[in-house]
PDB file of C-alpha atoms in Angstrom:
ATOM      1  CA  MET A   1      -3.107  90.308 354.867  1.00  0.00           C
ATOM      2  CA  LYS A   2      -6.252  88.425 354.033  1.00  0.00           C
ATOM      3  CA  TYR A   3      -7.093  85.882 356.670  1.00  0.00           C
ATOM      4  CA  LYS A   4      -9.066  82.659 356.135  1.00  0.00           C
ATOM      5  CA  ALA A   5     -12.662  82.747 357.166  1.00  0.00           C
ATOM      6  CA  TYR A   6     -14.251  80.210 359.551  1.00  0.00           C
ATOM      7  CA  SER A   7     -15.883  77.255 357.974  1.00  0.00           C
ATOM      8  CA  LYS A   8     -19.605  76.566 358.089  1.00  0.00           C
ATOM      9  CA  GLU A   9     -18.891  73.770 360.579  1.00  0.00           C
ATOM     10  CA  ILE A  10     -17.128  76.188 362.960  1.00  0.00           C
ATOM     11  CA  TRP A  11     -20.040  78.650 362.854  1.00  0.00           C
ATOM     12  CA  ASP A  12     -22.526  75.872 363.282  1.00  0.00           C
ATOM     13  CA  ARG A  13     -20.782  74.647 366.417  1.00  0.00           C
ATOM     14  CA  ILE A  14     -20.494  78.232 367.765  1.00  0.00           C
ATOM     15  CA  ASN A  15     -24.164  78.902 367.252  1.00  0.00           C
ATOM     16  CA  THR A  16     -25.164  75.598 368.779  1.00  0.00           C
ATOM     17  CA  ALA A  17     -23.006  76.221 371.879  1.00  0.00           C
ATOM     18  CA  LEU A  18     -24.424  79.713 372.043  1.00  0.00           C
ATOM     19  CA  ASP A  19     -28.025  78.561 371.946  1.00  0.00           C
ATOM     20  CA  TYR A  20     -27.273  75.883 374.576  1.00  0.00           C
ATOM     21  CA  ALA A  21     -25.629  78.470 376.871  1.00  0.00           C
ATOM     22  CA  LEU A  22     -28.546  80.982 376.531  1.00  0.00           C
ATOM     23  CA  ALA A  23     -31.018  78.235 377.290  1.00  0.00           C
ATOM     24  CA  LYS A  24     -29.390  77.862 380.764  1.00  0.00           C
ATOM     25  CA  ASP A  25     -28.195  81.439 381.461  1.00  0.00           C
ATOM     26  CA  ALA A  26     -29.556  84.836 380.333  1.00  0.00           C
ATOM     27  CA  GLU A  27     -25.971  86.307 380.517  1.00  0.00           C
ATOM     28  CA  PRO A  28     -23.371  83.631 379.794  1.00  0.00           C
ATOM     29  CA  VAL A  29     -19.624  84.421 379.707  1.00  0.00           C
ATOM     30  CA  ALA A  30     -17.194  84.228 376.825  1.00  0.00           C
ATOM     31  CA  ALA A  31     -13.454  84.746 377.190  1.00  0.00           C
ATOM     32  CA  PHE A  32     -10.798  85.617 374.604  1.00  0.00           C
ATOM     33  CA  ASP A  33      -7.115  85.960 374.838  1.00  0.00           C
ATOM     34  CA  ALA A  34      -5.856  89.193 373.118  1.00  0.00           C
ATOM     35  CA  ASP A  35      -2.550  89.208 371.232  1.00  0.00           C
ATOM     36  CA  GLY A  36      -2.537  86.643 368.410  1.00  0.00           C
ATOM     37  CA  THR A  37      -6.103  85.671 369.179  1.00  0.00           C
ATOM     38  CA  LEU A  38      -8.080  88.834 368.384  1.00  0.00           C
ATOM     39  CA  TRP A  39      -5.408  90.592 366.347  1.00  0.00           C
ATOM     40  CA  ASP A  40      -2.264  89.577 364.488  1.00  0.00           C
ATOM     41  CA  ILE A  41       0.004  91.746 366.606  1.00  0.00           C
ATOM     42  CA  ASP A  42       1.233  91.901 370.196  1.00  0.00           C
ATOM     43  CA  LEU A  43      -0.167  95.153 371.618  1.00  0.00           C
ATOM     44  CA  GLY A  44       1.650  94.610 374.969  1.00  0.00           C
ATOM     45  CA  GLU A  45       4.991  94.529 373.327  1.00  0.00           C
ATOM     46  CA  THR A  46       3.905  97.298 370.896  1.00  0.00           C
ATOM     47  CA  PHE A  47       3.337  99.471 373.919  1.00  0.00           C
ATOM     48  CA  PHE A  48       6.709  98.535 375.433  1.00  0.00           C
ATOM     49  CA  GLN A  49       8.501  99.405 372.093  1.00  0.00           C
ATOM     50  CA  TYR A  50       6.668 102.715 372.000  1.00  0.00           C
ATOM     51  CA  GLN A  51       7.828 103.493 375.569  1.00  0.00           C
ATOM     52  CA  ILE A  52      11.421 102.663 374.575  1.00  0.00           C
ATOM     53  CA  ASP A  53      11.322 104.655 371.292  1.00  0.00           C
ATOM     54  CA  ASN A  54       9.946 107.682 372.983  1.00  0.00           C
ATOM     55  CA  LYS A  55      11.962 107.394 376.220  1.00  0.00           C
ATOM     56  CA  LEU A  56       8.809 107.583 378.284  1.00  0.00           C
ATOM     57  CA  VAL A  57       9.970 105.575 381.368  1.00  0.00           C
ATOM     58  CA  SER A  58      13.249 104.718 383.069  1.00  0.00           C
ATOM     59  CA  LEU A  59      14.614 101.454 381.701  1.00  0.00           C
ATOM     60  CA  PRO A  60      17.773  99.351 381.951  1.00  0.00           C
ATOM     61  CA  ALA A  61      20.214  99.362 378.970  1.00  0.00           C
ATOM     62  CA  ASN A  62      19.149  96.923 376.349  1.00  0.00           C
ATOM     63  CA  ALA A  63      15.560  96.978 377.702  1.00  0.00           C
ATOM     64  CA  TRP A  64      14.322  94.282 375.229  1.00  0.00           C
ATOM     65  CA  GLU A  65      17.109  91.903 376.138  1.00  0.00           C
ATOM     66  CA  HIS A  66      16.351  92.510 379.827  1.00  0.00           C
ATOM     67  CA  TYR A  67      12.702  91.684 379.247  1.00  0.00           C
ATOM     68  CA  GLN A  68      13.480  88.531 377.215  1.00  0.00           C
ATOM     69  CA  ASP A  69      15.889  87.267 379.742  1.00  0.00           C
ATOM     70  CA  LEU A  70      13.393  87.844 382.527  1.00  0.00           C
ATOM     71  CA  LYS A  71      10.764  86.038 380.486  1.00  0.00           C
ATOM     72  CA  LYS A  72      13.008  82.974 380.111  1.00  0.00           C
ATOM     73  CA  GLN A  73      13.490  82.781 383.866  1.00  0.00           C
ATOM     74  CA  ASP A  74       9.953  83.606 384.940  1.00  0.00           C
ATOM     75  CA  PRO A  75       7.284  84.709 382.461  1.00  0.00           C
ATOM     76  CA  THR A  76       4.998  85.954 385.234  1.00  0.00           C
ATOM     77  CA  ALA A  77       7.712  88.283 386.582  1.00  0.00           C
ATOM     78  CA  ALA A  78       8.365  89.579 383.088  1.00  0.00           C
ATOM     79  CA  TYR A  79       4.731  90.428 382.380  1.00  0.00           C
ATOM     80  CA  LEU A  80       4.386  92.118 385.772  1.00  0.00           C
ATOM     81  CA  TRP A  81       7.640  94.108 385.140  1.00  0.00           C
ATOM     82  CA  LEU A  82       6.066  95.634 381.998  1.00  0.00           C
ATOM     83  CA  ALA A  83       3.411  97.181 384.226  1.00  0.00           C
ATOM     84  CA  GLN A  84       5.851  98.067 387.044  1.00  0.00           C
ATOM     85  CA  ILE A  85       8.003 100.179 384.700  1.00  0.00           C
ATOM     86  CA  ASN A  86       5.179 102.761 384.718  1.00  0.00           C
ATOM     87  CA  ASN A  87       5.732 103.331 388.484  1.00  0.00           C
ATOM     88  CA  GLY A  88       5.097 106.869 389.487  1.00  0.00           C
ATOM     89  CA  GLN A  89       3.239 107.782 386.272  1.00  0.00           C
ATOM     90  CA  LYS A  90      -0.337 109.074 386.305  1.00  0.00           C
ATOM     91  CA  LEU A  91      -2.673 106.400 385.024  1.00  0.00           C
ATOM     92  CA  GLU A  92      -4.243 109.021 382.797  1.00  0.00           C
ATOM     93  CA  THR A  93      -0.798 109.537 381.129  1.00  0.00           C
ATOM     94  CA  VAL A  94      -0.270 105.820 380.719  1.00  0.00           C
ATOM     95  CA  HIS A  95      -3.679 105.568 378.940  1.00  0.00           C
ATOM     96  CA  GLN A  96      -2.680 108.341 376.602  1.00  0.00           C
ATOM     97  CA  TRP A  97       0.565 106.539 375.788  1.00  0.00           C
ATOM     98  CA  ALA A  98      -1.329 103.330 375.096  1.00  0.00           C
ATOM     99  CA  ASP A  99      -3.722 105.033 372.748  1.00  0.00           C
ATOM    100  CA  ALA A 100      -0.752 106.676 370.930  1.00  0.00           C
ATOM    101  CA  ALA A 101       1.055 103.265 370.675  1.00  0.00           C
ATOM    102  CA  VAL A 102      -1.972 101.708 368.991  1.00  0.00           C
ATOM    103  CA  LYS A 103      -2.350 104.599 366.607  1.00  0.00           C
ATOM    104  CA  SER A 104       1.309 104.195 365.691  1.00  0.00           C
ATOM    105  CA  VAL A 105       0.615 100.729 364.286  1.00  0.00           C
ATOM    106  CA  ALA A 106      -2.721 101.480 362.701  1.00  0.00           C
ATOM    107  CA  PRO A 107      -4.626  99.809 361.164  1.00  0.00           C
ATOM    108  CA  VAL A 108      -4.380  97.049 363.861  1.00  0.00           C
ATOM    109  CA  PRO A 109      -4.706  93.658 362.032  1.00  0.00           C
ATOM    110  CA  VAL A 110      -7.875  92.524 363.690  1.00  0.00           C
ATOM    111  CA  PHE A 111      -9.082  89.059 362.828  1.00  0.00           C
ATOM    112  CA  GLU A 112     -12.521  89.867 361.393  1.00  0.00           C
ATOM    113  CA  GLU A 113     -13.909  86.461 362.140  1.00  0.00           C
ATOM    114  CA  GLN A 114     -13.235  86.988 365.834  1.00  0.00           C
ATOM    115  CA  ARG A 115     -14.843  90.332 365.645  1.00  0.00           C
ATOM    116  CA  LYS A 116     -17.998  88.685 364.130  1.00  0.00           C
ATOM    117  CA  ILE A 117     -18.156  86.180 367.041  1.00  0.00           C
ATOM    118  CA  ILE A 118     -17.809  89.029 369.576  1.00  0.00           C
ATOM    119  CA  GLU A 119     -20.583  91.030 367.768  1.00  0.00           C
ATOM    120  CA  LEU A 120     -22.743  87.935 367.785  1.00  0.00           C
ATOM    121  CA  PHE A 121     -22.194  87.247 371.369  1.00  0.00           C
ATOM    122  CA  LYS A 122     -22.817  90.844 372.416  1.00  0.00           C
ATOM    123  CA  SER A 123     -26.072  90.927 370.438  1.00  0.00           C
ATOM    124  CA  LYS A 124     -27.327  87.897 372.432  1.00  0.00           C
ATOM    125  CA  GLY A 125     -26.411  89.363 375.820  1.00  0.00           C
ATOM    126  CA  VAL A 126     -23.155  87.336 376.392  1.00  0.00           C
ATOM    127  CA  LYS A 127     -20.672  88.992 378.724  1.00  0.00           C
ATOM    128  CA  VAL A 128     -17.417  89.071 376.781  1.00  0.00           C
ATOM    129  CA  TYR A 129     -14.052  89.327 378.428  1.00  0.00           C
ATOM    130  CA  ILE A 130     -10.547  89.752 376.975  1.00  0.00           C
ATOM    131  CA  ILE A 131      -7.974  88.081 379.269  1.00  0.00           C
ATOM    132  CA  THR A 132      -4.430  88.920 378.525  1.00  0.00           C
ATOM    133  CA  ALA A 133      -0.934  88.403 379.934  1.00  0.00           C
ATOM    134  CA  SER A 134      -0.105  91.757 378.551  1.00  0.00           C
ATOM    135  CA  VAL A 135      -0.426  94.983 380.579  1.00  0.00           C
ATOM    136  CA  LYS A 136      -4.211  95.784 380.817  1.00  0.00           C
ATOM    137  CA  TRP A 137      -3.669  99.391 379.909  1.00  0.00           C
ATOM    138  CA  ALA A 138      -1.879  98.444 376.697  1.00  0.00           C
ATOM    139  CA  VAL A 139      -4.696  96.212 375.445  1.00  0.00           C
ATOM    140  CA  GLU A 140      -7.675  98.537 376.309  1.00  0.00           C
ATOM    141  CA  PRO A 141      -7.346 100.571 373.125  1.00  0.00           C
ATOM    142  CA  GLY A 142      -7.545  97.267 371.138  1.00  0.00           C
ATOM    143  CA  ALA A 143     -10.716  96.353 372.961  1.00  0.00           C
ATOM    144  CA  LYS A 144     -12.253  99.631 371.831  1.00  0.00           C
ATOM    145  CA  LEU A 145     -11.618  98.492 368.253  1.00  0.00           C
ATOM    146  CA  LEU A 146     -14.002  95.562 368.975  1.00  0.00           C
ATOM    147  CA  GLY A 147     -16.618  97.621 370.661  1.00  0.00           C
ATOM    148  CA  LEU A 148     -15.588  96.574 374.166  1.00  0.00           C
ATOM    149  CA  GLY A 149     -14.933  98.795 377.126  1.00  0.00           C
ATOM    150  CA  ALA A 150     -11.909  98.935 379.411  1.00  0.00           C
ATOM    151  CA  ASP A 151     -13.952  96.985 381.977  1.00  0.00           C
ATOM    152  CA  ALA A 152     -13.971  94.013 379.631  1.00  0.00           C
ATOM    153  CA  VAL A 153     -10.141  93.768 379.694  1.00  0.00           C
ATOM    154  CA  ILE A 154      -8.541  91.613 382.374  1.00  0.00           C
ATOM    155  CA  GLY A 155      -4.766  91.951 382.244  1.00  0.00           C
ATOM    156  CA  VAL A 156      -1.611  92.516 384.247  1.00  0.00           C
ATOM    157  CA  GLU A 157      -1.775  95.659 386.332  1.00  0.00           C
ATOM    158  CA  THR A 158      -0.400  97.191 389.513  1.00  0.00           C
ATOM    159  CA  ASN A 159      -2.212  99.091 392.286  1.00  0.00           C
ATOM    160  CA  LEU A 160      -2.732 102.816 392.051  1.00  0.00           C
ATOM    161  CA  GLU A 161      -2.002 105.431 394.655  1.00  0.00           C
ATOM    162  CA  ASN A 162      -3.635 108.782 394.237  1.00  0.00           C
ATOM    163  CA  GLY A 163      -4.157 108.065 390.574  1.00  0.00           C
ATOM    164  CA  HIS A 164      -0.515 107.042 390.067  1.00  0.00           C
ATOM    165  CA  VAL A 165       0.874 103.670 389.069  1.00  0.00           C
ATOM    166  CA  THR A 166       2.836 101.831 391.749  1.00  0.00           C
ATOM    167  CA  LYS A 167       5.090  98.700 391.574  1.00  0.00           C
ATOM    168  CA  THR A 168       2.693  96.687 393.741  1.00  0.00           C
ATOM    169  CA  GLN A 169       1.115  93.775 391.905  1.00  0.00           C
ATOM    170  CA  LYS A 170      -2.714  93.986 391.715  1.00  0.00           C
ATOM    171  CA  GLY A 171      -4.456  90.568 391.652  1.00  0.00           C
ATOM    172  CA  VAL A 172      -2.951  87.539 389.972  1.00  0.00           C
ATOM    173  CA  VAL A 173      -0.685  87.720 386.901  1.00  0.00           C
ATOM    174  CA  THR A 174      -3.073  86.742 384.106  1.00  0.00           C
ATOM    175  CA  TYR A 175      -0.970  83.942 382.533  1.00  0.00           C
ATOM    176  CA  GLN A 176      -1.804  80.276 382.322  1.00  0.00           C
ATOM    177  CA  MET A 177      -3.919  79.312 385.334  1.00  0.00           C
ATOM    178  CA  GLY A 178      -3.819  82.954 386.493  1.00  0.00           C
ATOM    179  CA  LYS A 179      -6.212  83.761 383.441  1.00  0.00           C
ATOM    180  CA  VAL A 180      -8.851  81.354 384.872  1.00  0.00           C
ATOM    181  CA  GLU A 181      -8.440  82.594 388.401  1.00  0.00           C
ATOM    182  CA  ALA A 182      -8.757  86.338 387.329  1.00  0.00           C
ATOM    183  CA  LEU A 183     -11.745  85.552 385.174  1.00  0.00           C
ATOM    184  CA  LEU A 184     -13.671  83.650 387.864  1.00  0.00           C
ATOM    185  CA  GLU A 185     -12.946  86.573 390.273  1.00  0.00           C
ATOM    186  CA  PHE A 186     -14.589  88.982 387.782  1.00  0.00           C
ATOM    187  CA  THR A 187     -17.599  86.675 387.046  1.00  0.00           C
ATOM    188  CA  GLY A 188     -18.234  85.596 390.656  1.00  0.00           C
ATOM    189  CA  GLY A 189     -17.234  82.035 389.859  1.00  0.00           C
ATOM    190  CA  LYS A 190     -19.103  81.688 386.585  1.00  0.00           C
ATOM    191  CA  LYS A 191     -16.991  79.813 384.001  1.00  0.00           C
ATOM    192  CA  PRO A 192     -16.997  80.773 380.313  1.00  0.00           C
ATOM    193  CA  PHE A 193     -19.174  78.714 378.001  1.00  0.00           C
ATOM    194  CA  PHE A 194     -16.749  79.642 375.204  1.00  0.00           C
ATOM    195  CA  ALA A 195     -13.059  80.509 375.282  1.00  0.00           C
ATOM    196  CA  SER A 196     -10.432  81.189 372.553  1.00  0.00           C
ATOM    197  CA  GLY A 197      -6.737  81.553 372.558  1.00  0.00           C
ATOM    198  CA  ASN A 198      -3.602  80.938 370.412  1.00  0.00           C
ATOM    199  CA  THR A 199      -0.771  79.689 372.668  1.00  0.00           C
ATOM    200  CA  MET A 200      -0.060  77.167 375.419  1.00  0.00           C
ATOM    201  CA  GLY A 201      -0.318  80.119 377.793  1.00  0.00           C
ATOM    202  CA  ASP A 202      -4.052  80.031 376.994  1.00  0.00           C
ATOM    203  CA  PHE A 203      -4.460  76.255 377.573  1.00  0.00           C
ATOM    204  CA  GLN A 204      -5.949  76.537 381.044  1.00  0.00           C
ATOM    205  CA  LEU A 205      -8.382  79.207 379.898  1.00  0.00           C
ATOM    206  CA  LEU A 206      -9.570  77.133 376.946  1.00  0.00           C
ATOM    207  CA  ASN A 207      -9.808  74.008 379.211  1.00  0.00           C
ATOM    208  CA  SER A 208     -12.095  75.993 381.562  1.00  0.00           C
ATOM    209  CA  ALA A 209     -14.764  76.490 378.859  1.00  0.00           C
ATOM    210  CA  THR A 210     -17.887  74.573 379.710  1.00  0.00           C
ATOM    211  CA  SER A 211     -19.179  74.190 376.186  1.00  0.00           C
ATOM    212  CA  LEU A 212     -16.728  75.058 373.550  1.00  0.00           C
ATOM    213  CA  ALA A 213     -13.100  76.074 373.162  1.00  0.00           C
ATOM    214  CA  MET A 214     -11.267  77.314 369.981  1.00  0.00           C
ATOM    215  CA  ALA A 215      -7.561  77.419 369.298  1.00  0.00           C
ATOM    216  CA  VAL A 216      -6.425  79.869 366.631  1.00  0.00           C
ATOM    217  CA  SER A 217      -3.132  80.474 364.896  1.00  0.00           C
ATOM    218  CA  ALA A 218      -1.571  82.896 362.441  1.00  0.00           C
ATOM    219  CA  ALA A 219       2.228  82.497 363.073  1.00  0.00           C
ATOM    220  CA  ASN A 220       4.533  81.512 360.212  1.00  0.00           C
ATOM    221  CA  GLN A 221       6.876  78.601 360.732  1.00  0.00           C
ATOM    222  CA  ASP A 222       9.795  80.946 361.362  1.00  0.00           C
ATOM    223  CA  ASP A 223       7.867  82.950 363.908  1.00  0.00           C
ATOM    224  CA  ARG A 224       8.792  82.518 367.640  1.00  0.00           C
ATOM    225  CA  LEU A 225       5.097  81.807 368.328  1.00  0.00           C
ATOM    226  CA  PHE A 226       4.757  79.028 365.837  1.00  0.00           C
ATOM    227  CA  LYS A 227       5.737  76.113 368.138  1.00  0.00           C
ATOM    228  CA  THR A 228       3.453  77.147 371.028  1.00  0.00           C
ATOM    229  CA  GLU A 229       0.548  77.851 368.709  1.00  0.00           C
ATOM    230  CA  ASN A 230       1.055  74.516 366.964  1.00  0.00           C
ATOM    231  CA  ASP A 231       1.222  72.650 370.292  1.00  0.00           C
ATOM    232  CA  LEU A 232      -2.137  74.236 371.277  1.00  0.00           C
ATOM    233  CA  LEU A 233      -3.597  73.249 367.875  1.00  0.00           C
ATOM    234  CA  LYS A 234      -2.518  69.656 368.383  1.00  0.00           C
ATOM    235  CA  ILE A 235      -4.241  69.590 371.810  1.00  0.00           C
ATOM    236  CA  ALA A 236      -7.338  71.169 370.304  1.00  0.00           C
ATOM    237  CA  GLU A 237      -7.469  68.260 367.725  1.00  0.00           C
ATOM    238  CA  GLN A 238      -7.121  65.694 370.558  1.00  0.00           C
ATOM    239  CA  LYS A 239      -9.823  67.311 372.658  1.00  0.00           C
ATOM    240  CA  ALA A 240     -12.157  67.902 369.730  1.00  0.00           C
ATOM    241  CA  TRP A 241     -11.999  71.682 370.266  1.00  0.00           C
ATOM    242  CA  LEU A 242     -12.466  74.029 367.436  1.00  0.00           C
ATOM    243  CA  HIS A 243      -9.206  75.002 365.722  1.00  0.00           C
ATOM    244  CA  HIS A 244      -8.401  77.349 362.882  1.00  0.00           C
ATOM    245  CA  ARG A 245      -5.341  78.651 361.004  1.00  0.00           C
ATOM    246  CA  PHE A 246      -5.876  82.179 359.740  1.00  0.00           C
ATOM    247  CA  ILE A 247      -3.169  81.819 357.219  1.00  0.00           C
TER     248      ILE A 247
END
């Protein structure tokens, strides 16, 4: 699919915010949500489907239904569960599965305009982070496509024991305010000068940006994400944030 490019006004505001940030800090921080913000696919759920299809982990009957029900009750518990199902697996093995899952949906539909922003930021010394409510290990291969390392990905994960995944939660669940809390922990309290996301789950992250926030959207009206993306776009308009529909 061909996605709409950013307007000159959007690029002008991004460059102005970048110049302002660099004038105050040699290494400012920028933060992006992952799924639906950097690419038009959910890599976390792609990984889950790959695990189901290949029977890689022990799962309840109707695993998708179980996940969706859990998500309705408590999204943070659902996102954590997607990491916990890897309990007992070598992290090295989980990484191999994640790479294979991304290859299974190649080419990943990356939003090229977001890639351009990240390349611009990196060229100027900005520290770029991807903050996702998906399992960190599932998103790391996507980060590689944008020239970012695994250390740039902040996501849901569990503690390791002798190189094996456990069920014990590691850090906060990176959803809503958890995204901001996790980012500040990584940056030593430094807030992002720029933040971008696509759903209401990213609102707090965008609201934490000191200079510029950008809401993006690519969901069709019949997509389950359309309402939450549209709600964020409305808030972006009210707050004079940048906002863009890719389709």
